[in-house]
Amino acid sequence: MSSFVTFLGGVEEIGANSCFLNLEGTGILIDAGLHPRLRKERTFPIVYPIQNEETDYALLTHAHTDHVGGLPYILKKFPHLKLIATRATRDILEVMLQNTGKLLRLNPPEDIHSVDLDYYKPNNIQEITAMVEAVVYNTPMEIKGRRGDVAIKTSFLNAGHILGSAGILLNINGKNIFHTGDVQFRNQAILSKAVFPKHHLDCLICESTNGRTEDDTPDYKQEMQRLATFINDISNNNGSILIPSFALGKTQEILTVLYQLMRKSAIPTLPIYSGGISKKLSNIYDRYCYDGGRVDKGFEVADIPQIPIDHEKLMTGSYFNSPAIVVASSGMMNAGTTSYKLAMKWMQRTNFGIAFIGYQDDETPGYALLHSELKKNFQFGGQAMQRKCHIGKFRFSAHAKCSDLIDFILNTAPKQLYLVHGDEDACSSLALAVMEHLPQTKVIIPILGKRYQMSV
Ligand SMILES: [Zn+2]
Ligand SMILES: [Zn+2]
């Protein structure tokens, strides 16, 4: 029996990431994401290529919405899928999906029938989370589908991206297939770097977020220094700093960065405001503070003094009167979110500053603000605005530097390499760099829904 792979989302974009593998009759879905911004197409992974396939398992690399936000949608269509994820991913999954459900009810996607969103109800999400078989890193388990010919040895390896994140190693007939999920090969403030295979891989599915070779990510420590300078400049001028941040991963890391800067007096001890679902997620981070994969074992996000954001009094908070730092979601300032609302008032203050620390999709208000010119009109989530405040851009990426991705690929010298989870430029730039060094490797930037035969 033969094996193949087909990609259902996240092709030449960071979208509804998902791929499907048929390994000698066992059907394995890896991730089922939701596109980071609401839109009229490709909101969820496409399902037509697998409608008539054996579908047995859904393995989850980590709980970011672009990897799991489509899970209830997929389970409505394939209810018998067995779910496997790390313990931390299982815990985070419920918080993230409940939040996704709320957002989808407020803003139903135009391309989806409401009946297909049935499983986003709170009790269904609880049931979905309860179904997850939780695993720990580096502990192989065997899986085999109803029509599968052979058992597949499956291991989840620490990906260093967010809490619980994993690369997934599948071994079938002695051949290795590896999916990186989202990966970081360098320590962040809380999480330590990925521990991925160094041996030869037959097939590698690799994320390409920072794949542009000419634009490599700066060093974490260097960015901390730049952020400190920005915060000092603003607070010395009696201003406050707004940091729009993703609730999962980025918020816990940036809170820790701020805490470290304060502890070594690189910035003054300012009040830090945080809130929303990030608090629940920080609690899960703390639950696993003694597990592997930590830079500083036992460190808890709860140790960082924080003032909860008061949503009732959001627009009159004391951060408007004296210097403070506000870490608020959403990371891309989607209209109506806390960071969006605060930015409207922040922009009117000449001595205030907004520090962007993460990826901005080019159709989001965050992107428009980041690229706005001082005192020039621009559209901010449908509103005409002018910015008077300062803006800083910092790259605390939870994704691998391009040079680290290349090193990893060269070390594992895969026979087949699929580049996903990156825009067109990132994927093609990374592909060229790999082809130069590994002429034997078949490098593929996959096409959505196309089936690729695998030699395993
Ligand atoms: Zn991620
Ligand atoms: Zn992702």
Short mmCIF file of N, CA and C in Angstrom, two decimals, residues 228 231-232 235-236 238-241 255 257-273 303-307 322-326:
data_model
loop_
_atom_site.label_atom_id
_atom_site.label_comp_id
_atom_site.label_asym_id
_atom_site.label_seq_id
_atom_site.Cartn_x
_atom_site.Cartn_y
_atom_site.Cartn_z
N ALA A 228 14.15 48.15 26.07
CA ALA A 228 14.44 48.92 27.29
C ALA A 228 14.64 50.40 26.94
N ILE A 231 11.23 51.97 26.18
CA ILE A 231 10.43 52.17 27.40
C ILE A 231 10.98 53.33 28.22
N ASN A 232 12.31 53.40 28.32
CA ASN A 232 12.93 54.50 29.08
C ASN A 232 12.61 55.86 28.44
N SER A 235 8.82 56.60 29.15
CA SER A 235 8.46 56.83 30.56
C SER A 235 9.18 58.06 31.13
N ASN A 236 10.41 58.35 30.63
CA ASN A 236 11.11 59.58 31.07
C ASN A 236 10.34 60.82 30.65
N ASN A 238 7.14 60.95 30.75
CA ASN A 238 5.85 60.83 31.44
C ASN A 238 4.78 60.07 30.65
N GLY A 239 5.19 59.26 29.68
CA GLY A 239 4.22 58.53 28.85
C GLY A 239 4.11 57.07 29.28
N SER A 240 3.08 56.41 28.77
CA SER A 240 2.87 54.99 29.02
C SER A 240 3.10 54.20 27.75
N ILE A 241 3.35 52.90 27.94
CA ILE A 241 3.69 52.03 26.80
C ILE A 241 2.61 50.97 26.65
N LEU A 255 5.93 39.46 29.43
CA LEU A 255 5.83 39.81 30.86
C LEU A 255 7.14 39.43 31.56
N VAL A 257 10.11 39.11 30.09
CA VAL A 257 11.15 40.04 29.60
C VAL A 257 11.10 41.34 30.40
N LEU A 258 9.90 41.91 30.58
CA LEU A 258 9.74 43.17 31.32
C LEU A 258 10.23 43.00 32.76
N TYR A 259 9.86 41.88 33.37
CA TYR A 259 10.26 41.59 34.75
C TYR A 259 11.78 41.51 34.86
N GLN A 260 12.39 40.82 33.91
CA GLN A 260 13.87 40.70 33.93
C GLN A 260 14.52 42.07 33.77
N LEU A 261 13.97 42.90 32.88
CA LEU A 261 14.54 44.25 32.67
C LEU A 261 14.41 45.09 33.94
N MET A 262 13.27 44.95 34.62
CA MET A 262 13.06 45.71 35.87
C MET A 262 14.00 45.23 36.96
N ARG A 263 14.19 43.90 37.05
CA ARG A 263 15.04 43.33 38.11
C ARG A 263 16.49 43.77 37.97
N LYS A 264 16.92 43.98 36.70
CA LYS A 264 18.31 44.44 36.59
C LYS A 264 18.38 45.96 36.36
N SER A 265 17.28 46.63 36.69
CA SER A 265 17.19 48.10 36.63
C SER A 265 17.50 48.67 35.25
N ALA A 266 17.25 47.89 34.21
CA ALA A 266 17.42 48.41 32.85
C ALA A 266 16.26 49.32 32.49
N ILE A 267 15.12 49.13 33.17
CA ILE A 267 13.97 50.04 33.04
C ILE A 267 13.43 50.30 34.45
N PRO A 268 12.70 51.41 34.64
CA PRO A 268 12.16 51.66 35.99
C PRO A 268 11.07 50.65 36.33
N THR A 269 10.80 50.47 37.61
CA THR A 269 9.74 49.56 38.03
C THR A 269 8.39 50.25 37.84
N LEU A 270 7.81 50.02 36.68
CA LEU A 270 6.52 50.64 36.33
C LEU A 270 5.41 49.64 36.62
N PRO A 271 4.19 50.14 36.89
CA PRO A 271 3.08 49.19 37.01
C PRO A 271 2.85 48.48 35.67
N ILE A 272 2.63 47.16 35.73
CA ILE A 272 2.34 46.39 34.50
C ILE A 272 0.87 45.95 34.56
N TYR A 273 0.13 46.32 33.55
CA TYR A 273 -1.27 45.90 33.45
C TYR A 273 -1.36 44.74 32.46
N ASP A 303 4.61 35.22 39.64
CA ASP A 303 5.58 35.95 40.47
C ASP A 303 5.75 37.40 39.99
N ILE A 304 5.32 37.68 38.77
CA ILE A 304 5.51 39.02 38.20
C ILE A 304 4.37 39.91 38.69
N PRO A 305 4.67 41.01 39.38
CA PRO A 305 3.57 41.88 39.83
C PRO A 305 2.78 42.43 38.64
N GLN A 306 1.48 42.17 38.62
CA GLN A 306 0.63 42.64 37.52
C GLN A 306 -0.68 43.19 38.09
N ILE A 307 -1.21 44.19 37.44
CA ILE A 307 -2.51 44.74 37.83
C ILE A 307 -3.50 44.30 36.75
N SER A 322 -0.31 58.32 34.65
CA SER A 322 1.11 58.21 35.04
C SER A 322 1.73 57.02 34.31
N PRO A 323 3.05 57.04 34.12
CA PRO A 323 3.70 56.02 33.29
C PRO A 323 3.42 54.59 33.75
N ALA A 324 3.09 53.75 32.79
CA ALA A 324 2.79 52.34 33.07
C ALA A 324 3.00 51.56 31.77
N ILE A 325 2.98 50.24 31.91
CA ILE A 325 3.07 49.38 30.72
C ILE A 325 1.80 48.55 30.67
N VAL A 326 1.13 48.53 29.52
CA VAL A 326 -0.08 47.73 29.38
C VAL A 326 0.17 46.66 28.32
#
